[in-house]
Structure formats: C-alpha cells, structure tokens
Amino acid sequence: MTAVQPRNATGSRQSLRTEVLEERPVNLDGFVEEWPEKGLVAMESDFDPQPSVRVEDGRVVEMDGRERADFDFMDSFIADHALDVATTEASVALPSGQIARMLSDPGVSRSDVLAVTRGLTPAKVLDVVKLMNVVEIMQAMQKMRARRTPANQAHSTSARDNPLQVAVDAAEGALRGFAELETTLGVVRYAPLVAIALQVGGQVGRGGVLTQCALEEATELDLGMRGITAYAETISIYGTESVFVDGDDTPWSKTFLASAYASRGIKMRFTSGTGSEVQMGNAEGRSMLYLEIRCILMAKGAGVQGLQNGSISCIGVPGAVPGGIRAVAAENLVASMMDLECASGNDQSFSHSAMRRTARMLPQLLPGTDFVCSGYSAVPNQDNMFAGSNFDTDDYDDWNTIQRDLQVDGGLRHVREPEILAVRTKAARALQALFAQLDLPAITDAEVEAATYANSSNDYPFRDVLADLTGAQAVMDRGITGLDLVRGLEAAGFHDVAENLLSVLRQRVSGDLLQTSAILTADFVPLSAINDANDYAGPGTGYRLEGERWEQLKQLRHVTSATNPETEVR
Amino acid sequence: MTAAPLTAADYPLSINHPELLRTPTGKPVTALTMDAVVSGELTAEDLRIAPETLELQAQLAESAGRPQLAANFRRAAEMTAIPDAEVLTMYNALRPRASTEAQLLAMADRLETTYAAPVNAALVREAAEVYGRRRLLADDDADQSAPDSAVTPAVAVDEETRA
C-alpha cells in the first residue's frame, strides 16, 4: 500500500520540521482507519462472536453462539476435528484471564497449558489473547513454541529465474544457517530446473537443509513426490468459507492433501494469515485475528504438523490498522499454543521504514519461534519472486549484529568471505556438472565465475531462456527424480553433495521429518518437538544462547581485537 | 516389529530404530546406500515411506499428545497404496463443486474396496455430507443462474506469492 498525496491541501505554510517528517520513509507506508463491519480490524471487534460450546452425546452441538444446523464448513470441521470433545466444555468455562495468565506464567508448564488449549473454541482463543499485551505474547511464545531450538528459513529466487543464481544463493544461505530454503518462479515453467538448483545448492552449503518450491498445490505435490523438493509449505487455507472456496479448496480437500504428502514421507505445513480474507473481499464482518484463529484450528484438525502464519503475503493489511502487528504476534502464539510448528512470517515486505521493519520482527526474534522468518530473502529483494521480504541479503550484517547485541539466536551467523566464495563456486560447479550429466542446458565457466562473485541476477550472463524451458519440460517428461540427481552428482565427482542429498531423501523412508517442527542438523539428526521439545520454565531454562553457538554469534564482519586494537578479530 | 507402542524415547527412528524401517519394496533402510544408487539397484519406489512406518510415527505422535497428527499419519498409511496420479485426481475431485454427491460416494467406495482405506473413505463421505449442506457439490451449480464461479478461483492472494 502506498499513501495518497497531497498532504497539505490547504496550501498553508508548512514548518520545516513537518517537511522533514513528510520525507521520512515511514510516511510512504499506508495506514487506514478501522472498519469493523467489513473486517478491517485487527482483533478488537464487536462483530466477533462470543465464546460458547455445548456437547451432547460426544458431539459439539453449539460453538461460539452457533447451533450445529447453522455451522458453515469451518465450524463443522473445527467442531468435529480440532476440539477435544472431552475437555472443551470445561476449558471454555475457565475465565479467559486465567488462561492468559497460564500462558505467560513460566511456572505453568507447556503441557499444562496444552491440556486447556486443546479444548478452546475460536472465539474463546480470541478472548484469551485479546487480554495479552505484546510483551506477554512474547513471554508466552518463549514457552509455547514447539521446538526448543529456534531456526530460520530463507527464500532463494531469481528475477530471471536463473537456476544458477538460485543454487549459489541457496548454498550461501545454508552456510549462514537457514534450516529451510524455499523458491518460487516468475515463469512457472522454469520450476523443475530451479527446484533442482535449490536442492543441489542447499546441500552444498550445509548438508541436511530442507528445500521447497512454492507452486499451485497439485504441481507442488508432484515435485515433492519426485523427490526434487523435500517439504511443502504453500498449502493455503482461509478463515471464511467463501474465501476458502474462492481459493478452490475446502478443509476436506486440504486435509486429504496433508495426508497425501505424509503418505510420500514429505514434510508439509499449511499457510494462512491475518488479512487474507478482507483482502480477498469476504471477511464476513469478523476481525482478522478471529478468522486466523479459525484457520489455525482447522490446520490442527487436519492433523498437519505445522503452519506458516504471521499474515505472510497480506502483511500490508494488518500493518495498516491499529494494533495490527500485535495481532500478527498473537496469531503466531495461537499456532504455537495449538501445538503446531510455527513458521512465523517476517516474510513479505511491508514497510519502507527500517525501524518499522525491525520492530515488526522483534516479537518473533526475541522469544524465538520454530522459524523466525518464513522467508528471509537470501537474495537481494529485487530478485525476490515472493514480492520481496522484510529482510534481504543487504540486512545480513544488521541481523547478525542484533543477534549479538541482544544475545538472541535468530538462526544466522556471520561467515567469512573465503568460505562463502568457496561454497558459491562449489554449488555452481555442482549444478554445472549435474546439468551436463542430465543433458540439460549447459552452464558455462563464465557463468560459474560470475555466480561466485555475484550479488544480484544482473551480475550473471543471460541464459538461453527457450533452451532452459525446453530442458525444464524434459525433466518432467523424462520423469527425473531425486535419485537421478544423486546419481548425476556422484557420477560427476561431487560425492559429498550426492551423499547429503541421498541422506535427505532417505529421511522419507523413516518419516522422522513428519513430526512436529522437524528439521535436520548438519549431522542429519532429526530435531523435532519430540526429541527437542521446548522445556522453557523460566529464567535459566529452555533454549539458551551459550557455549559454542554463542561464540559463533560473537563474530561479525569487523570486530576489533582486544589484545591488538590495530587489528580485527579473524 | 515391537509389540508395545513406541514412545518419545524411540524418536528419531532413523537413529534409534533403523531396524524397524523398511521401504515399501521390502528393503531395510540400511540398504539405501550410494553403491546401491549407482548400481541402479534402487528406484524411486525404494525412497518411499512404508505404511508400517507411518503407523510407528502415528504411535509416536499419539504418545506426544497429538491425536490429530496421528490420524493424519494413519490416513497417509492407507494412501501409500494409491498411485501418485490417482492421489492427485482424488484431491482435485474434493475441490469445491468439482464432484457430484454420487461421484464423491463412488470415490469413497473405491477407497474402501480397492485400496482398503476406510479412514480416507470416511473423510470423503463426511465431505460429501457437508458439501451437500453447503451447496458445494457439482450439481449445485446447475440450478444457479449465475455464471460458473468454480472455474475462476477469483482474486488476490496468489498461492505462489504466499511465501
């Protein structure tokens, strides 16, 4: 959104200070008044339903003021699949203030909170989180996020859909610490080549990184089944029936899809976020957060392990209304208090102001979430095909400095130039060799050289797009799978990369990555909410940034030596 | 297979219980080596999850207090028998106004009889019931004078931009 000129309609004289303020980037952002009747309101609306629940014969017959006969499909699905029928009446009867205190009180364990939250209706959840200010939301998030160790996720895309750029920026991103890498396309037909590039580049940077390619649902599943991608995330769900149907899905089709992924051993999460319903024109007069809570409960009912939320591609909408960024922090918390993995936004760009961009991510960075960003741009924003991210490659050093200043782990680390150049070259060489093995359009030595030192897609020689698209089609026609990638890399002498990729593929057979909040360490140890369950219970407990990891995060591009102030630490 | 249900301490299976893991083709997970890849001994079929493994993961999810996740894994276990293309066809058939009630019920029967997938069949029958009540069956468009709204999934939030 962009603000509308002119500001000074009367033509009267403006102060010099006003002129300065008018020029500040924040005034390029869009802000609107609330309009609760249309759902243009973050989380405080008189039009949201009041909590209620009634169970008869083991079945929910009334929820949030609606009788079963009047349930829309979201109500039906939530009542029949998400709510714990045995506890829902007792949980909803608890005072909301008591539940809110349980959430933010470190003396109450995560599992004690879950025993209550699994019975809450959407309106009751809203009633609870409405009582919490942003610091209480963060305090609760610190305890309620599912995985003990926080992580981060990146986008690796290219404005020219250049597979080579995607591969080398994936390699650098993985080396810097991202646990998951995601790509998408400008020209969708490029997808097979770009998805292969992401997979190869990721495994060069750090073995065990998981990759995905955001596409229309059926195509995304197809690439996953072939073993070219490792997880899926862009499985969108919506908080009103009408918008869900506009998205050409229902809770049942999405539930079937969730099981389809699991049936192939592929990790997946749904995506939702505040503002999507009002942006798509049918919020049915409900607040953004109420509708998002319905999405979260639907995801839980589907049995999907996790959710990407935090407004995501609609961040401009909550960002424009009062309390909107608080509501976004609350929606992340609700995903976590429903025991789902939360990839917590800080994704699509939403502000011209560097201060606002930073403030927007603090409620996720400070307490830690399963993935602080569900798309930090590991390419310059001009190359980000997800319409830009709140943070990009230009911000790497700032991010690392903030981690060091506040002693918090945002999943990244500073890496020295020679190491970065080495993995970029290696990723480029590996992709070059693999394309040759698979008889795909050649990558020249000049391209490899450019890729090693490049910043953006402008720094690469142009590729023959028609030849690439023919090659991409051939990948699909020939039925190339992840195993062919392993074989090609091995034959080309990239044994360690091939071995890394095979290890990722082998994970499918074990299903370990299907459990809540699962990622792979560099040693291919699955880390999930089962073996790395969040055990925060107050000061001195839970995940602490200390030891070897803290030593890593003390490193920055320029740190003066204590013993020799003339030099910098290396 | 162990008789007692697995618990959290058994996770991750890839490290703690590789002996329990087999491919759908019957190979032990330890057979998935680079040598086997290079020799062409392995196919993409070998890199799939077996229904028995999904049942083990369901037990882990259950013991971690996640009954919905466990149910998802059990539906998935049933679905391992269905070929990729048919999984996609069935998914598309569940989209709004894509199928008549009779088509959905036939799909549920097929799930039950051809693929021994009663849990998925129940999900599809439940969808048929709700779609009927909410006018989301393919038939429902015929008696509406408005143009077919199912053809164009409207506006705004493009799947591919939801990062």
XYZ file of C-alpha atoms in Angstrom, chain B residues 72-162:
91
model
C -3.158 -37.844 9.592
C -0.372 -40.443 9.554
C -2.944 -43.253 9.575
C -4.763 -41.758 6.597
C -1.361 -41.429 4.969
C -0.572 -45.077 5.679
C -3.696 -46.039 3.760
C -2.765 -43.682 0.950
C 0.618 -45.272 0.305
C -1.241 -47.857 -1.790
C -2.716 -45.273 -4.142
C -0.658 -44.332 -7.214
C 0.591 -40.719 -7.455
C -1.672 -39.792 -10.346
C -4.782 -41.085 -8.627
C -3.916 -39.268 -5.400
C -3.828 -36.040 -7.420
C -7.099 -36.918 -9.167
C -8.793 -37.624 -5.849
C -7.504 -34.382 -4.377
C -8.862 -32.441 -7.338
C -12.201 -34.239 -7.025
C -12.506 -32.945 -3.458
C -12.219 -29.318 -4.519
C -15.439 -27.290 -4.212
C -18.050 -28.003 -6.902
C -15.711 -30.449 -8.608
C -17.816 -33.552 -7.942
C -21.414 -34.604 -7.582
C -22.509 -36.404 -4.467
C -22.610 -39.675 -6.392
C -19.030 -39.138 -7.587
C -17.778 -38.489 -4.072
C -19.572 -41.535 -2.712
C -18.153 -43.656 -5.539
C -14.697 -42.370 -4.658
C -15.260 -43.309 -1.032
C -16.284 -46.816 -2.119
C -13.198 -47.116 -4.284
C -11.017 -46.035 -1.373
C -12.596 -48.654 0.799
C -12.754 -51.592 -1.595
C -9.803 -51.093 -3.955
C -7.332 -49.553 -1.523
C -8.548 -50.809 1.862
C -8.641 -47.203 3.031
C -11.649 -46.908 5.363
C -10.374 -43.842 7.219
C -9.976 -41.888 3.995
C -13.329 -43.181 2.777
C -14.954 -41.792 5.905
C -13.315 -38.423 5.306
C -14.683 -38.311 1.759
C -18.190 -39.325 2.901
C -18.069 -36.602 5.525
C -17.058 -34.120 2.808
C -19.982 -35.259 0.642
C -22.369 -34.647 3.507
C -21.027 -31.170 4.313
C -20.711 -30.160 0.631
C -24.340 -31.135 0.145
C -25.452 -28.982 3.053
C -23.270 -26.045 1.993
C -24.142 -26.311 -1.739
C -20.623 -27.172 -2.814
C -21.424 -30.196 -4.964
C -21.015 -30.043 -8.735
C -24.770 -30.437 -9.214
C -25.411 -27.326 -7.235
C -24.153 -25.079 -9.996
C -26.696 -26.319 -12.496
C -29.664 -24.665 -10.784
C -27.923 -21.352 -10.308
C -28.399 -18.640 -12.893
C -25.059 -17.023 -12.082
C -22.070 -17.961 -14.231
C -19.889 -20.791 -13.016
C -17.950 -19.379 -10.135
C -15.862 -22.511 -9.690
C -13.944 -22.010 -12.915
C -12.028 -18.918 -11.880
C -10.721 -19.080 -8.339
C -11.096 -15.352 -8.023
C -8.695 -12.731 -6.934
C -5.820 -11.540 -4.909
C -3.882 -13.998 -2.842
C -1.866 -15.928 -5.380
C -0.641 -19.249 -3.997
C 2.766 -18.631 -5.448
C 3.243 -15.390 -3.599
C 2.451 -16.936 -0.211
